[in-house]
Short mmCIF file of C-alpha atoms in Angstrom, two decimals:
data_model
loop_
_atom_site.label_atom_id
_atom_site.label_comp_id
_atom_site.label_asym_id
_atom_site.label_seq_id
_atom_site.Cartn_x
_atom_site.Cartn_y
_atom_site.Cartn_z
CA MET O 14 115.20 146.08 41.29
CA THR O 15 111.76 144.46 41.28
CA ALA O 16 110.32 141.63 43.23
CA LEU O 17 110.75 139.43 40.17
CA ASP O 18 114.42 140.33 39.98
CA THR O 19 114.99 139.19 43.57
CA GLY O 20 112.93 136.00 43.11
CA THR O 21 110.62 136.76 46.04
CA HIS O 22 106.91 137.42 46.37
CA PRO O 23 105.87 140.95 47.29
CA GLU O 24 104.13 139.67 50.43
CA SER O 25 107.00 137.38 51.51
CA ALA O 26 108.66 139.97 53.78
CA PRO O 27 105.62 140.48 56.05
CA ALA O 28 104.97 136.72 56.08
CA ALA O 29 108.53 136.05 57.09
CA THR O 30 108.22 138.60 59.84
CA GLU O 31 105.01 136.98 61.12
CA LYS O 32 106.60 133.54 60.98
CA ALA O 33 109.64 134.73 62.92
CA ALA O 34 107.39 136.38 65.47
CA GLY O 35 105.33 133.18 65.79
CA THR O 36 108.44 131.09 66.27
CA SER O 37 109.73 133.46 68.90
CA ALA O 38 106.39 133.38 70.68
CA GLU O 39 106.34 129.57 70.60
CA LYS O 40 109.87 129.45 71.99
CA ALA O 41 108.97 131.90 74.70
CA ALA O 42 105.85 129.96 75.54
CA GLY O 43 107.84 126.72 75.60
CA LYS O 44 110.42 128.23 77.91
CA ALA O 45 107.70 129.58 80.16
CA ALA O 46 105.95 126.20 80.24
CA GLY O 47 109.25 124.47 80.97
CA LYS O 48 109.99 126.86 83.79
CA ALA O 49 106.48 126.39 85.18
CA ALA O 50 106.77 122.59 84.98
CA GLY O 51 110.20 122.75 86.60
CA LYS O 52 108.87 124.89 89.40
CA ALA O 53 105.87 122.57 89.87
CA ALA O 54 108.14 119.51 89.93
CA GLY O 55 110.49 121.32 92.28
CA LYS O 56 107.61 122.06 94.62
CA ALA O 57 106.14 118.55 94.31
CA ALA O 58 109.44 116.81 95.09
CA PRO O 59 110.02 118.53 98.45
CA ALA O 60 106.34 118.06 99.31
CA GLY O 61 106.58 114.33 98.58
CA LEU O 62 109.86 114.08 100.50
CA THR O 63 108.31 115.91 103.44
CA ALA O 64 105.35 113.53 103.46
CA ARG O 65 107.65 110.50 103.45
CA VAL O 66 109.86 111.87 106.21
CA ALA O 67 106.79 112.73 108.28
CA LEU O 68 105.33 109.26 107.75
CA PHE O 69 108.49 107.39 108.76
CA THR O 70 109.03 109.69 111.74
CA ALA O 71 105.48 109.13 112.95
CA LEU O 72 105.68 105.36 112.43
CA GLY O 73 109.05 105.14 114.19
CA ALA O 74 107.80 107.11 117.17
CA ALA O 75 104.59 105.07 117.27
CA LEU O 76 106.61 101.85 117.17
CA VAL O 77 108.65 102.85 120.22
CA LEU O 78 105.67 104.17 122.17
CA VAL O 79 103.41 101.22 121.39
CA GLY O 80 106.18 98.72 122.13
CA LEU O 81 106.96 100.24 125.52
CA GLY O 82 103.28 100.79 126.30
CA SER O 83 102.44 97.20 125.42
CA ALA O 84 105.15 95.97 127.78
CA ALA O 85 103.87 98.22 130.57
CA LEU O 86 100.15 97.42 130.31
CA GLY O 87 98.56 94.24 131.60
CA GLN O 88 96.91 92.65 134.61
CA TYR O 89 100.09 93.38 136.59
CA GLY O 90 100.83 97.03 135.90
CA ILE O 91 104.40 98.22 135.38
CA GLY O 92 105.28 101.89 135.10
CA PHE O 93 106.06 103.20 131.62
CA GLY O 94 109.20 104.90 132.93
CA ASP O 95 110.33 101.70 134.64
CA VAL O 96 109.91 99.77 131.39
CA ALA O 97 111.87 102.40 129.46
CA ASP O 98 114.70 102.38 132.01
CA SER O 99 114.87 98.59 132.06
CA VAL O 100 114.91 98.35 128.25
CA LEU O 101 117.58 101.05 128.03
CA HIS O 102 119.66 99.22 130.63
CA ARG O 103 119.48 95.95 128.66
CA LEU O 104 120.23 97.59 125.31
CA SER O 105 123.05 99.87 126.49
CA GLY O 106 125.22 96.96 127.65
CA PRO O 107 128.56 98.14 129.09
CA LEU O 108 127.46 101.80 128.91
CA GLY O 109 125.25 101.13 131.91
CA LEU O 110 122.42 103.47 130.95
CA GLY O 111 119.08 103.13 132.70
CA HIS O 112 118.50 100.64 135.50
CA PRO O 113 116.55 97.44 136.22
CA ILE O 114 113.15 97.65 137.86
CA GLY O 115 113.42 97.71 141.62
CA ASP O 116 110.78 95.01 142.03
CA PRO O 117 112.36 91.65 141.00
CA PHE O 118 108.92 90.19 140.23
CA ALA O 119 108.10 93.08 137.89
CA GLU O 120 111.51 92.75 136.19
CA SER O 121 110.95 89.03 135.69
CA THR O 122 107.41 89.60 134.39
CA LEU O 123 108.65 92.21 131.94
CA TRP O 124 111.45 90.14 130.40
CA GLN O 125 110.06 86.61 130.64
CA ILE O 126 106.40 87.24 129.74
CA ARG O 127 105.75 90.71 128.32
CA MET O 128 108.76 91.41 126.09
CA PRO O 129 108.69 88.08 124.18
CA ARG O 130 105.05 88.79 123.35
CA VAL O 131 105.79 92.38 122.32
CA VAL O 132 108.66 91.29 120.07
CA MET O 133 106.51 88.54 118.55
CA SER O 134 103.68 91.00 117.81
CA LEU O 135 106.11 93.40 116.11
CA LEU O 136 107.65 90.60 114.01
CA VAL O 137 104.35 89.04 112.96
CA GLY O 138 102.75 92.41 112.19
CA ALA O 139 105.71 93.51 110.07
CA VAL O 140 105.74 90.19 108.20
CA LEU O 141 102.01 90.14 107.43
CA ALA O 142 101.88 93.77 106.23
CA THR O 143 105.01 93.41 104.08
CA ALA O 144 103.71 90.17 102.60
CA GLY O 145 100.46 91.95 101.76
CA ALA O 146 102.31 94.74 99.97
CA LEU O 147 104.32 92.14 98.02
CA MET O 148 101.20 90.19 97.08
CA GLN O 149 99.42 93.29 95.81
CA GLY O 150 102.47 94.29 93.81
CA VAL O 151 103.01 90.86 92.26
CA PHE O 152 99.34 90.25 91.47
CA GLY O 153 98.60 93.83 90.47
CA ASN O 154 95.42 93.62 92.54
CA PRO O 155 94.61 95.81 95.56
CA LEU O 156 92.50 93.02 97.07
CA ALA O 157 95.32 90.46 97.23
CA GLU O 158 96.64 89.32 100.61
CA PRO O 159 99.00 86.53 101.76
CA GLY O 160 96.25 83.93 102.19
CA VAL O 161 95.59 83.94 98.43
CA VAL O 162 98.50 81.56 97.76
CA GLY O 163 97.30 79.07 100.38
CA VAL O 164 99.95 79.60 103.04
CA SER O 165 97.49 80.28 105.89
CA SER O 166 95.07 77.48 105.10
CA GLY O 167 97.94 75.04 104.55
CA ALA O 168 99.46 75.98 107.90
CA ALA O 169 96.07 75.53 109.61
CA LEU O 170 95.72 72.05 108.12
CA GLY O 171 99.20 71.04 109.25
CA ALA O 172 98.57 72.31 112.77
CA ALA O 173 95.17 70.58 112.95
CA PHE O 174 96.61 67.26 111.78
CA VAL O 175 99.27 67.04 114.49
CA ILE O 176 96.78 68.22 117.14
CA VAL O 177 94.25 65.53 116.22
CA ALA O 178 96.91 62.84 115.76
CA GLY O 179 98.43 63.67 119.13
CA ILE O 180 101.93 63.97 117.69
CA ASP O 181 104.36 65.57 120.14
CA ALA O 182 107.76 64.74 118.72
CA LEU O 183 109.18 68.27 119.12
CA GLY O 184 107.41 69.26 122.32
CA GLY O 185 106.14 72.84 122.21
CA PHE O 186 107.53 73.26 118.69
CA THR O 187 105.55 70.36 117.17
CA VAL O 188 102.46 72.35 116.10
CA PRO O 189 104.47 75.36 114.81
CA ALA O 190 106.82 73.10 112.85
CA ALA O 191 103.92 71.21 111.25
CA ALA O 192 102.14 74.46 110.43
CA PHE O 193 105.30 75.93 108.87
CA LEU O 194 105.99 72.91 106.65
CA ALA O 195 102.35 72.53 105.60
CA GLY O 196 102.17 76.22 104.69
CA LEU O 197 105.24 75.89 102.47
CA VAL O 198 103.85 72.73 100.83
CA ALA O 199 100.56 74.49 100.07
CA VAL O 200 102.34 77.40 98.37
CA LEU O 201 104.54 74.98 96.41
CA LEU O 202 101.44 73.15 95.16
CA VAL O 203 99.82 76.42 94.11
CA TYR O 204 102.88 77.38 92.12
CA LEU O 205 103.45 74.00 90.47
CA LEU O 206 99.80 73.53 89.52
CA SER O 207 99.48 77.03 88.09
CA ARG O 208 102.66 76.86 86.01
CA ALA O 209 102.24 76.11 82.32
CA GLY O 210 104.67 76.54 79.43
CA GLY O 211 107.39 77.73 81.77
CA ARG O 212 105.28 80.69 82.94
CA THR O 213 102.72 81.49 85.60
CA GLU O 214 99.81 83.84 84.95
CA VAL O 215 98.28 85.93 87.69
CA VAL O 216 94.73 84.70 87.09
CA THR O 217 95.87 81.07 87.15
CA LEU O 218 97.75 81.63 90.41
CA VAL O 219 94.69 83.17 92.04
CA LEU O 220 92.32 80.42 90.88
CA THR O 221 94.75 77.68 91.90
CA GLY O 222 95.14 79.34 95.29
CA ILE O 223 91.37 79.34 95.73
CA ALA O 224 91.26 75.63 94.90
CA ILE O 225 94.07 74.78 97.34
CA ASN O 226 92.38 76.84 100.04
CA ALA O 227 89.17 74.90 99.47
CA VAL O 228 90.95 71.53 99.71
CA ALA O 229 92.79 72.62 102.86
CA GLY O 230 89.48 73.79 104.33
CA ALA O 231 87.97 70.38 103.65
CA GLY O 232 90.93 68.66 105.29
CA LEU O 233 90.58 70.95 108.29
CA ALA O 234 86.90 70.03 108.59
CA PHE O 235 87.78 66.31 108.54
CA CYS O 236 90.34 66.83 111.31
CA MET O 237 87.78 68.62 113.45
CA PHE O 238 85.17 65.94 112.76
CA PHE O 239 87.43 63.07 113.83
CA GLY O 240 89.17 64.91 116.66
CA SER O 241 88.22 64.92 120.32
CA GLN O 242 86.46 67.86 121.92
CA THR O 243 89.75 69.04 123.38
CA ALA O 244 91.43 68.84 119.98
CA ARG O 245 88.56 70.76 118.37
CA ASP O 246 88.81 73.53 120.93
CA GLN O 247 92.55 73.76 120.38
CA ILE O 248 92.13 73.92 116.60
CA VAL O 249 89.46 76.62 116.82
CA PHE O 250 91.57 78.70 119.19
CA TRP O 251 94.62 78.31 116.92
CA GLN O 252 92.62 79.51 113.91
CA LEU O 253 91.46 82.61 115.77
CA GLY O 254 95.06 83.73 116.19
CA SER O 255 96.76 84.61 119.45
CA LEU O 256 100.14 85.66 120.78
CA ASN O 257 99.44 84.23 124.20
CA GLY O 258 102.24 82.01 125.47
CA SER O 259 104.95 83.64 123.33
CA ARG O 260 108.47 82.88 124.51
CA TRP O 261 111.91 84.07 123.51
CA ALA O 262 112.53 80.71 121.83
CA TYR O 263 109.46 81.26 119.62
CA ALA O 264 110.46 84.82 118.74
CA GLY O 265 113.99 83.61 117.98
CA SER O 266 112.58 80.96 115.65
CA VAL O 267 110.50 83.48 113.69
CA ALA O 268 113.14 86.22 113.55
CA PRO O 269 115.54 84.68 110.95
CA PHE O 270 112.73 83.96 108.48
CA ALA O 271 111.23 87.39 109.09
CA VAL O 272 114.56 89.15 108.50
CA ILE O 273 115.18 87.22 105.28
CA GLY O 274 111.69 87.96 103.99
CA LEU O 275 111.70 91.65 104.95
CA LEU O 276 115.13 92.36 103.48
CA GLY O 277 114.27 90.42 100.33
CA ALA O 278 111.06 92.43 99.93
CA CYS O 279 113.00 95.70 100.14
CA LEU O 280 115.40 94.47 97.44
CA LEU O 281 112.47 93.70 95.11
CA ALA O 282 110.88 97.14 95.49
CA ARG O 283 112.30 98.75 92.33
CA ARG O 284 111.35 95.81 90.11
CA LEU O 285 107.84 95.77 91.57
CA ASP O 286 107.49 99.42 90.52
CA LEU O 287 108.39 98.39 86.96
CA LEU O 288 106.02 95.42 87.12
CA SER O 289 103.17 97.80 87.92
CA LEU O 290 103.48 99.04 84.32
CA GLY O 291 102.39 95.60 83.11
CA ASP O 292 104.19 92.35 82.30
CA ARG O 293 105.08 93.33 78.74
CA SER O 294 106.41 96.77 79.65
CA ALA O 295 108.38 95.31 82.56
CA ARG O 296 110.00 92.75 80.24
CA HIS O 297 110.98 95.50 77.80
CA LEU O 298 112.63 97.33 80.69
CA GLY O 299 114.74 94.29 81.52
CA VAL O 300 112.72 92.69 84.32
CA ASN O 301 112.55 88.90 84.39
CA VAL O 302 108.88 88.78 85.34
CA GLU O 303 108.74 85.04 86.00
CA ARG O 304 111.78 85.11 88.26
CA LEU O 305 110.40 88.15 90.09
CA ARG O 306 107.09 86.40 90.77
CA VAL O 307 108.75 83.21 91.95
CA THR O 308 111.12 85.12 94.25
CA ALA O 309 108.29 87.17 95.73
CA ILE O 310 106.09 84.13 96.32
CA VAL O 311 108.97 82.24 97.98
CA LEU O 312 109.65 85.18 100.30
CA ILE O 313 105.96 85.47 101.16
CA ALA O 314 105.66 81.74 101.82
CA VAL O 315 108.73 81.55 104.07
CA MET O 316 108.04 84.55 106.28
CA VAL O 317 104.25 84.17 106.51
CA ALA O 318 104.48 80.42 107.21
CA ALA O 319 106.95 81.13 110.03
CA ALA O 320 104.76 83.88 111.51
CA VAL O 321 101.47 81.99 111.22
CA ALA O 322 103.05 78.84 112.67
CA PHE O 323 103.42 80.53 116.06
CA SER O 324 100.59 83.08 116.02
CA GLY O 325 97.79 81.25 114.25
CA ILE O 326 95.76 82.90 111.50
CA ILE O 327 95.64 86.69 111.79
CA GLY O 328 93.78 88.20 108.90
CA PHE O 329 93.44 91.59 107.20
CA VAL O 330 96.75 93.08 108.43
CA GLY O 331 98.25 92.43 104.99
CA LEU O 332 95.24 94.08 103.35
CA VAL O 333 94.65 97.13 105.53
CA VAL O 334 98.17 98.44 106.18
CA PRO O 335 99.47 98.70 102.56
CA HIS O 336 96.34 100.60 101.53
CA LEU O 337 96.67 103.08 104.38
CA VAL O 338 100.30 103.67 103.42
CA ARG O 339 99.36 104.19 99.75
CA MET O 340 96.82 106.80 100.80
CA ALA O 341 99.56 108.66 102.67
CA VAL O 342 102.55 108.53 100.29
CA GLY O 343 101.47 106.87 97.04
CA PRO O 344 102.10 103.47 95.44
CA GLY O 345 105.91 103.49 95.06
CA HIS O 346 107.20 100.22 96.53
CA ARG O 347 110.51 101.68 97.70
CA VAL O 348 108.52 103.63 100.27
CA LEU O 349 105.48 101.36 100.50
CA ILE O 350 107.32 98.23 101.66
CA PRO O 351 109.36 99.67 104.56
CA ALA O 352 106.42 101.85 105.64
CA SER O 353 104.10 98.82 105.58
CA MET O 354 106.66 96.96 107.65
CA LEU O 355 106.54 99.60 110.38
CA GLY O 356 102.78 100.11 110.08
CA GLY O 357 102.04 96.42 110.40
CA ALA O 358 104.21 96.14 113.50
CA VAL O 359 102.44 99.12 115.11
CA LEU O 360 98.97 97.84 114.18
CA LEU O 361 99.43 94.32 115.52
CA ALA O 362 101.18 95.47 118.70
CA THR O 363 98.25 97.84 119.32
CA ALA O 364 95.73 95.08 118.64
CA ASP O 365 97.60 92.83 121.09
CA VAL O 366 97.37 95.49 123.81
CA VAL O 367 93.60 95.66 123.25
CA ALA O 368 93.37 91.85 123.29
CA ARG O 369 95.13 91.70 126.68
CA THR O 370 93.43 94.63 128.38
CA ALA O 371 89.92 95.03 126.91
CA ILE O 372 88.40 92.46 129.28
CA ALA O 373 89.77 91.88 132.75
CA TYR O 374 91.45 88.49 133.29
CA ALA O 375 90.78 87.48 129.67
CA ASP O 376 92.97 87.27 126.57
CA LEU O 377 90.91 87.87 123.44
CA PRO O 378 91.95 86.19 120.16
CA ILE O 379 93.89 88.82 118.24
CA GLY O 380 92.69 87.49 114.89
CA MET O 381 89.14 88.32 115.94
CA LEU O 382 90.09 91.95 116.61
CA THR O 383 91.91 92.42 113.30
CA ALA O 384 88.90 90.90 111.50
CA LEU O 385 86.57 93.38 113.23
CA VAL O 386 88.63 96.22 111.78
CA GLY O 387 89.61 94.59 108.49
CA GLY O 388 86.16 93.32 107.51
CA PRO O 389 84.51 96.75 107.21
CA PHE O 390 87.67 98.13 105.59
CA PHE O 391 87.59 95.35 102.98
CA PHE O 392 83.94 96.11 102.23
CA TRP O 393 84.73 99.80 101.85
CA LEU O 394 87.61 98.91 99.52
CA LEU O 395 85.33 96.76 97.38
CA ARG O 396 82.80 99.56 97.03
CA THR O 397 85.52 102.09 96.22
CA THR O 398 87.04 99.80 93.59
CA ARG O 399 83.63 99.13 92.06
CA ALA O 400 82.83 102.84 91.87
CA ARG O 401 86.20 103.59 90.24
CA ALA O 402 86.00 100.74 87.73
CA GLY O 403 82.30 101.14 86.96
CA GLY O 404 81.41 97.62 88.08
CA TRP O 405 82.50 94.68 90.19
CA LEU O 406 85.99 93.32 89.60
#
């Protein structure tokens, strides 16, 4: 029987053999590549998990050590072990662990002066860093920080107004209450003025925030111009930021807003990861981008306004901490937000220790210290971003 009888070409058998061999080789190569990719992913996943566990362990340990150390250090020294025993005694309740400090004056100093300030520094630091991570996720810009939406400048204007006007309707809570309400009003104005056609664009939000900040700055200048020398000094000191004079009542006032904002930020983490793909891609994946932005801005406004109302303006915490966390574990918000929360608390508590102890019998403005660190970091970030993008943003 000839090749014509079988209906095949004389060279078809070798060609078929080569084709089969090629297919087998491709399959083998594909399997090998799949195995290699699986092994690489398997190695990368534990490595990433290890990095996250190490980061949270380090931040948790640092939080405890810095908190106890901050309570121990000051013009009136208290032993670290005494502070730890006293805190353990208070927290253990009926278990009766630890013991109060033997010196009644030291015990009173610890719980009436030091601990309210420590708790306030942890709350404010966590709020500012988390708000910064939210802002950068919502705006898709690594240079965004909570002040962009006008909450800090609005709070400063509200505080300055009641200081100059001499209003004292709520006693020690008058200035914080005015600052809180004015901060919320400023953010509301930014949102309403930037909204068009039922949507808000990132660029419009940023530009509107700049305009509101400028108007608030002008109002602040008027207040300082018409105020007395005492009022001016008070306004300047408030703007520099300080945790001096913190009380349990102040910490208790900030805590509910901080808890709401921090928990809400954690719940938004997954959708912020999707938003990082871009508005259009996020919408295709089922994210209501407008609702996400509004929710995030409301959370930022509420918790930052509450924090700034009692601490004054403390800058750069919301810029520095999220970037340091990204360098350690990447940009995923499900890790970034809780890690920023812990990192911000540690950073501000450390800065407060320096503010209280750097100069004897003096309490430095904490906002000045964070600016000394954050200013150079911001400049470095600008240069890095310019080098990566090939030009200025």
